[in-house]
Amino acid sequence: LLAGGANGRLTTGDGKTPFDWAAGNAKIKGTAAYKALDRAQSFFQRARTCPPADVTEAAAAFFEAQLPGSWSQHYFSQRLGEDLAGDPRFRVGHAPAGWTTLVSALRKQGFDTAELLAAGVATTTRQGTVVDRFRDRAILPITHEGVAVGFVGRRHPDADDDHGPKYLNSPA
């Protein structure tokens, strides 16, 4: 496999992606590796072609706007040795502590509940309420070909396990 093939994608020597190779390889079909490649291919195809990318891009912009003055800005600066606020290479952000801060902001932009859930930026409580998936977290976007397709959220360093997992990822 060669990195940086056509369009910067991971390719084999003949220009095929790992997904193309796996689909044509009878030995790998049905294995856990094939299933993992299939899930990854589906994820990236959805990220390029489906409206959830519009939602995740809007969420990324929201998180970036929340960064200045937050504990996340201090955290990133301390951990990485420089202030990354506004740096387009990383697009770090902050998820506020409110239960529906992002959901409310994205609904005002015209996104509906189904889109927020499909994009993985919202989740449903046991009572059926739609809430922000990421609350009070330092946010790093997961990008593909320059588009935010998901997020990794790090809880506040002083918070304990009662505040959720240390790292929370967008669903696959």
PDB file of C-alpha atoms in Angstrom:
ATOM      1  CA  LEU A   1       0.000   0.000   0.000  1.00  0.00           C
ATOM      2  CA  LEU A   2       1.224   3.465  -0.839  1.00  0.00           C
ATOM      3  CA  ALA A   3       0.242   6.633   0.990  1.00  0.00           C
ATOM      4  CA  GLY A   4      -0.544   9.704  -1.041  1.00  0.00           C
ATOM      5  CA  GLY A   5      -1.853   8.026  -4.168  1.00  0.00           C
ATOM      6  CA  ALA A   6      -4.571   9.560  -6.288  1.00  0.00           C
ATOM      7  CA  ASN A   7      -6.074  12.537  -4.454  1.00  0.00           C
ATOM      8  CA  GLY A   8      -3.875  11.800  -1.415  1.00  0.00           C
ATOM      9  CA  ARG A   9      -5.743   8.539  -0.760  1.00  0.00           C
ATOM     10  CA  LEU A  10      -4.192   5.316   0.426  1.00  0.00           C
ATOM     11  CA  THR A  11      -3.698   3.148  -2.666  1.00  0.00           C
ATOM     12  CA  THR A  12      -2.054  -0.046  -3.830  1.00  0.00           C
ATOM     13  CA  GLY A  13       0.617   0.024  -6.547  1.00  0.00           C
ATOM     14  CA  ASP A  14      -2.025  -0.217  -9.282  1.00  0.00           C
ATOM     15  CA  GLY A  15      -4.000   2.764  -7.959  1.00  0.00           C
ATOM     16  CA  LYS A  16      -6.723   0.760  -6.229  1.00  0.00           C
ATOM     17  CA  THR A  17      -7.845   1.602  -2.719  1.00  0.00           C
ATOM     18  CA  PRO A  18      -7.683  -0.999   0.073  1.00  0.00           C
ATOM     19  CA  PHE A  19     -11.469  -1.278  -0.299  1.00  0.00           C
ATOM     20  CA  ASP A  20     -11.117  -2.214  -3.994  1.00  0.00           C
ATOM     21  CA  TRP A  21      -8.431  -4.766  -3.146  1.00  0.00           C
ATOM     22  CA  ALA A  22     -10.472  -6.345  -0.338  1.00  0.00           C
ATOM     23  CA  ALA A  23     -13.613  -6.587  -2.477  1.00  0.00           C
ATOM     24  CA  GLY A  24     -11.694  -8.599  -5.085  1.00  0.00           C
ATOM     25  CA  ASN A  25      -9.902 -10.864  -2.617  1.00  0.00           C
ATOM     26  CA  ALA A  26     -11.840 -14.067  -1.897  1.00  0.00           C
ATOM     27  CA  LYS A  27      -9.634 -14.956   1.110  1.00  0.00           C
ATOM     28  CA  ILE A  28     -10.500 -11.800   3.018  1.00  0.00           C
ATOM     29  CA  LYS A  29     -14.251 -11.685   2.315  1.00  0.00           C
ATOM     30  CA  GLY A  30     -16.276 -12.440   5.426  1.00  0.00           C
ATOM     31  CA  THR A  31     -13.391 -11.798   7.828  1.00  0.00           C
ATOM     32  CA  ALA A  32     -13.322  -9.161  10.556  1.00  0.00           C
ATOM     33  CA  ALA A  33     -10.767  -7.210   8.505  1.00  0.00           C
ATOM     34  CA  TYR A  34     -13.119  -7.128   5.499  1.00  0.00           C
ATOM     35  CA  LYS A  35     -16.007  -5.986   7.673  1.00  0.00           C
ATOM     36  CA  ALA A  36     -13.828  -3.230   9.185  1.00  0.00           C
ATOM     37  CA  LEU A  37     -12.752  -2.046   5.723  1.00  0.00           C
ATOM     38  CA  ASP A  38     -16.362  -2.122   4.560  1.00  0.00           C
ATOM     39  CA  ARG A  39     -17.466   0.006   7.547  1.00  0.00           C
ATOM     40  CA  ALA A  40     -14.617   2.463   6.912  1.00  0.00           C
ATOM     41  CA  GLN A  41     -15.494   2.701   3.226  1.00  0.00           C
ATOM     42  CA  SER A  42     -19.145   3.360   4.051  1.00  0.00           C
ATOM     43  CA  PHE A  43     -18.155   6.021   6.587  1.00  0.00           C
ATOM     44  CA  PHE A  44     -15.944   7.894   4.106  1.00  0.00           C
ATOM     45  CA  GLN A  45     -18.479   7.609   1.283  1.00  0.00           C
ATOM     46  CA  ARG A  46     -21.177   9.057   3.561  1.00  0.00           C
ATOM     47  CA  ALA A  47     -18.786  11.797   4.652  1.00  0.00           C
ATOM     48  CA  ARG A  48     -18.217  12.883   1.048  1.00  0.00           C
ATOM     49  CA  THR A  49     -21.746  12.618  -0.266  1.00  0.00           C
ATOM     50  CA  CYS A  50     -24.310  12.987   2.517  1.00  0.00           C
ATOM     51  CA  PRO A  51     -25.732  16.031   4.286  1.00  0.00           C
ATOM     52  CA  PRO A  52     -24.237  14.965   7.667  1.00  0.00           C
ATOM     53  CA  ALA A  53     -20.992  16.542   6.403  1.00  0.00           C
ATOM     54  CA  ASP A  54     -22.871  19.859   6.286  1.00  0.00           C
ATOM     55  CA  VAL A  55     -23.910  19.330   9.904  1.00  0.00           C
ATOM     56  CA  THR A  56     -20.415  18.364  11.082  1.00  0.00           C
ATOM     57  CA  GLU A  57     -18.917  21.365   9.269  1.00  0.00           C
ATOM     58  CA  ALA A  58     -21.438  23.646  10.992  1.00  0.00           C
ATOM     59  CA  ALA A  59     -20.666  21.964  14.334  1.00  0.00           C
ATOM     60  CA  ALA A  60     -16.918  22.409  13.755  1.00  0.00           C
ATOM     61  CA  ALA A  61     -17.440  26.131  13.128  1.00  0.00           C
ATOM     62  CA  PHE A  62     -19.558  26.369  16.299  1.00  0.00           C
ATOM     63  CA  PHE A  63     -16.908  24.589  18.402  1.00  0.00           C
ATOM     64  CA  GLU A  64     -14.156  26.815  16.956  1.00  0.00           C
ATOM     65  CA  ALA A  65     -16.152  29.935  17.867  1.00  0.00           C
ATOM     66  CA  GLN A  66     -16.511  28.698  21.467  1.00  0.00           C
ATOM     67  CA  LEU A  67     -12.752  28.175  21.948  1.00  0.00           C
ATOM     68  CA  PRO A  68     -11.487  31.696  22.796  1.00  0.00           C
ATOM     69  CA  GLY A  69     -11.372  32.143  26.573  1.00  0.00           C
ATOM     70  CA  SER A  70     -12.447  28.564  27.347  1.00  0.00           C
ATOM     71  CA  TRP A  71     -10.550  26.055  29.454  1.00  0.00           C
ATOM     72  CA  SER A  72     -10.000  24.113  26.209  1.00  0.00           C
ATOM     73  CA  GLN A  73      -7.938  26.951  24.722  1.00  0.00           C
ATOM     74  CA  HIS A  74      -5.686  26.928  27.779  1.00  0.00           C
ATOM     75  CA  TYR A  75      -5.524  23.115  27.703  1.00  0.00           C
ATOM     76  CA  PHE A  76      -4.489  22.965  24.030  1.00  0.00           C
ATOM     77  CA  SER A  77      -1.951  25.767  24.497  1.00  0.00           C
ATOM     78  CA  GLN A  78      -0.436  24.052  27.526  1.00  0.00           C
ATOM     79  CA  ARG A  79      -0.353  20.559  25.968  1.00  0.00           C
ATOM     80  CA  LEU A  80       0.818  21.583  22.494  1.00  0.00           C
ATOM     81  CA  GLY A  81       3.010  24.550  23.331  1.00  0.00           C
ATOM     82  CA  GLU A  82       1.167  27.083  21.172  1.00  0.00           C
ATOM     83  CA  ASP A  83      -2.226  28.685  20.862  1.00  0.00           C
ATOM     84  CA  LEU A  84      -4.096  26.901  18.068  1.00  0.00           C
ATOM     85  CA  ALA A  85      -7.210  29.102  18.185  1.00  0.00           C
ATOM     86  CA  GLY A  86      -8.129  29.968  14.611  1.00  0.00           C
ATOM     87  CA  ASP A  87      -5.429  27.727  13.093  1.00  0.00           C
ATOM     88  CA  PRO A  88      -7.058  26.209   9.974  1.00  0.00           C
ATOM     89  CA  ARG A  89      -4.709  23.205  10.055  1.00  0.00           C
ATOM     90  CA  PHE A  90      -6.233  21.897  13.298  1.00  0.00           C
ATOM     91  CA  ARG A  91      -9.583  23.655  13.817  1.00  0.00           C
ATOM     92  CA  VAL A  92      -9.603  22.880  17.551  1.00  0.00           C
ATOM     93  CA  GLY A  93     -12.664  23.943  19.491  1.00  0.00           C
ATOM     94  CA  HIS A  94     -14.627  23.810  22.704  1.00  0.00           C
ATOM     95  CA  ALA A  95     -17.986  22.199  23.467  1.00  0.00           C
ATOM     96  CA  PRO A  96     -19.811  24.226  26.123  1.00  0.00           C
ATOM     97  CA  ALA A  97     -21.187  22.492  29.210  1.00  0.00           C
ATOM     98  CA  GLY A  98     -24.868  23.083  28.361  1.00  0.00           C
ATOM     99  CA  TRP A  99     -27.075  20.134  27.454  1.00  0.00           C
ATOM    100  CA  THR A 100     -28.470  21.610  24.232  1.00  0.00           C
ATOM    101  CA  THR A 101     -26.147  24.487  23.323  1.00  0.00           C
ATOM    102  CA  LEU A 102     -24.990  22.966  20.021  1.00  0.00           C
ATOM    103  CA  VAL A 103     -28.379  21.424  19.198  1.00  0.00           C
ATOM    104  CA  SER A 104     -30.074  24.812  19.618  1.00  0.00           C
ATOM    105  CA  ALA A 105     -27.456  26.639  17.538  1.00  0.00           C
ATOM    106  CA  LEU A 106     -27.645  24.119  14.691  1.00  0.00           C
ATOM    107  CA  ARG A 107     -31.457  24.097  14.692  1.00  0.00           C
ATOM    108  CA  LYS A 108     -31.353  27.893  14.280  1.00  0.00           C
ATOM    109  CA  GLN A 109     -29.228  27.261  11.174  1.00  0.00           C
ATOM    110  CA  GLY A 110     -31.991  25.056   9.759  1.00  0.00           C
ATOM    111  CA  PHE A 111     -30.785  21.553  10.618  1.00  0.00           C
ATOM    112  CA  ASP A 112     -33.405  19.132  11.916  1.00  0.00           C
ATOM    113  CA  THR A 113     -33.206  16.498  14.631  1.00  0.00           C
ATOM    114  CA  ALA A 114     -32.719  13.609  12.208  1.00  0.00           C
ATOM    115  CA  GLU A 115     -29.721  15.366  10.625  1.00  0.00           C
ATOM    116  CA  LEU A 116     -28.126  16.097  14.017  1.00  0.00           C
ATOM    117  CA  LEU A 117     -28.518  12.474  15.105  1.00  0.00           C
ATOM    118  CA  ALA A 118     -27.274  11.105  11.759  1.00  0.00           C
ATOM    119  CA  ALA A 119     -24.184  13.324  11.927  1.00  0.00           C
ATOM    120  CA  GLY A 120     -23.413  12.103  15.454  1.00  0.00           C
ATOM    121  CA  VAL A 121     -23.329  15.542  17.072  1.00  0.00           C
ATOM    122  CA  ALA A 122     -26.465  14.863  19.109  1.00  0.00           C
ATOM    123  CA  THR A 123     -27.832  11.909  21.021  1.00  0.00           C
ATOM    124  CA  THR A 124     -31.148  10.981  22.611  1.00  0.00           C
ATOM    125  CA  THR A 125     -31.619  10.572  26.356  1.00  0.00           C
ATOM    126  CA  ARG A 126     -33.657   7.722  27.867  1.00  0.00           C
ATOM    127  CA  GLN A 127     -36.535  10.190  28.154  1.00  0.00           C
ATOM    128  CA  GLY A 128     -36.331  10.941  24.417  1.00  0.00           C
ATOM    129  CA  THR A 129     -34.795  14.410  24.674  1.00  0.00           C
ATOM    130  CA  VAL A 130     -32.224  15.299  22.013  1.00  0.00           C
ATOM    131  CA  VAL A 131     -29.043  16.661  23.627  1.00  0.00           C
ATOM    132  CA  ASP A 132     -25.498  17.555  22.608  1.00  0.00           C
ATOM    133  CA  ARG A 133     -23.207  14.506  22.378  1.00  0.00           C
ATOM    134  CA  PHE A 134     -20.187  16.616  23.377  1.00  0.00           C
ATOM    135  CA  ARG A 135     -20.570  18.698  26.538  1.00  0.00           C
ATOM    136  CA  ASP A 136     -17.768  20.554  28.337  1.00  0.00           C
ATOM    137  CA  ARG A 137     -15.051  19.045  26.149  1.00  0.00           C
ATOM    138  CA  ALA A 138     -11.968  20.141  24.257  1.00  0.00           C
ATOM    139  CA  ILE A 139     -12.770  19.272  20.639  1.00  0.00           C
ATOM    140  CA  LEU A 140     -10.565  17.998  17.829  1.00  0.00           C
ATOM    141  CA  PRO A 141     -12.295  17.469  14.494  1.00  0.00           C
ATOM    142  CA  ILE A 142     -11.742  14.321  12.450  1.00  0.00           C
ATOM    143  CA  THR A 143     -11.318  15.453   8.858  1.00  0.00           C
ATOM    144  CA  HIS A 144     -11.338  13.721   5.507  1.00  0.00           C
ATOM    145  CA  GLU A 145     -10.242  15.637   2.423  1.00  0.00           C
ATOM    146  CA  GLY A 146     -10.548  18.885   4.415  1.00  0.00           C
ATOM    147  CA  VAL A 147     -14.108  18.239   5.623  1.00  0.00           C
ATOM    148  CA  ALA A 148     -14.961  17.679   9.286  1.00  0.00           C
ATOM    149  CA  VAL A 149     -16.619  14.254   9.411  1.00  0.00           C
ATOM    150  CA  GLY A 150     -16.549  13.647  13.157  1.00  0.00           C
ATOM    151  CA  PHE A 151     -15.008  14.703  16.449  1.00  0.00           C
ATOM    152  CA  VAL A 152     -12.919  13.585  19.388  1.00  0.00           C
ATOM    153  CA  GLY A 153     -13.834  15.300  22.643  1.00  0.00           C
ATOM    154  CA  ARG A 154     -11.577  15.326  25.710  1.00  0.00           C
ATOM    155  CA  ARG A 155     -13.292  15.936  29.043  1.00  0.00           C
ATOM    156  CA  HIS A 156     -11.939  18.566  31.417  1.00  0.00           C
ATOM    157  CA  PRO A 157      -8.677  17.308  32.975  1.00  0.00           C
ATOM    158  CA  ASP A 158     -10.034  17.932  36.496  1.00  0.00           C
ATOM    159  CA  ALA A 159     -13.278  16.013  35.879  1.00  0.00           C
ATOM    160  CA  ASP A 160     -13.669  12.458  37.124  1.00  0.00           C
ATOM    161  CA  ASP A 161     -15.315   9.428  35.553  1.00  0.00           C
ATOM    162  CA  ASP A 162     -18.759  10.675  36.672  1.00  0.00           C
ATOM    163  CA  HIS A 163     -18.484  13.180  33.801  1.00  0.00           C
ATOM    164  CA  GLY A 164     -18.198  10.502  31.134  1.00  0.00           C
ATOM    165  CA  PRO A 165     -15.245   8.895  29.409  1.00  0.00           C
ATOM    166  CA  LYS A 166     -11.938  10.748  29.196  1.00  0.00           C
ATOM    167  CA  TYR A 167     -12.212  10.723  25.382  1.00  0.00           C
ATOM    168  CA  LEU A 168     -15.506  10.618  23.510  1.00  0.00           C
ATOM    169  CA  ASN A 169     -15.582   9.995  19.757  1.00  0.00           C
ATOM    170  CA  SER A 170     -18.254  10.545  17.157  1.00  0.00           C
ATOM    171  CA  PRO A 171     -20.069   7.318  16.353  1.00  0.00           C
ATOM    172  CA  ALA A 172     -18.862   5.435  13.274  1.00  0.00           C
TER     173      ALA A 172
END
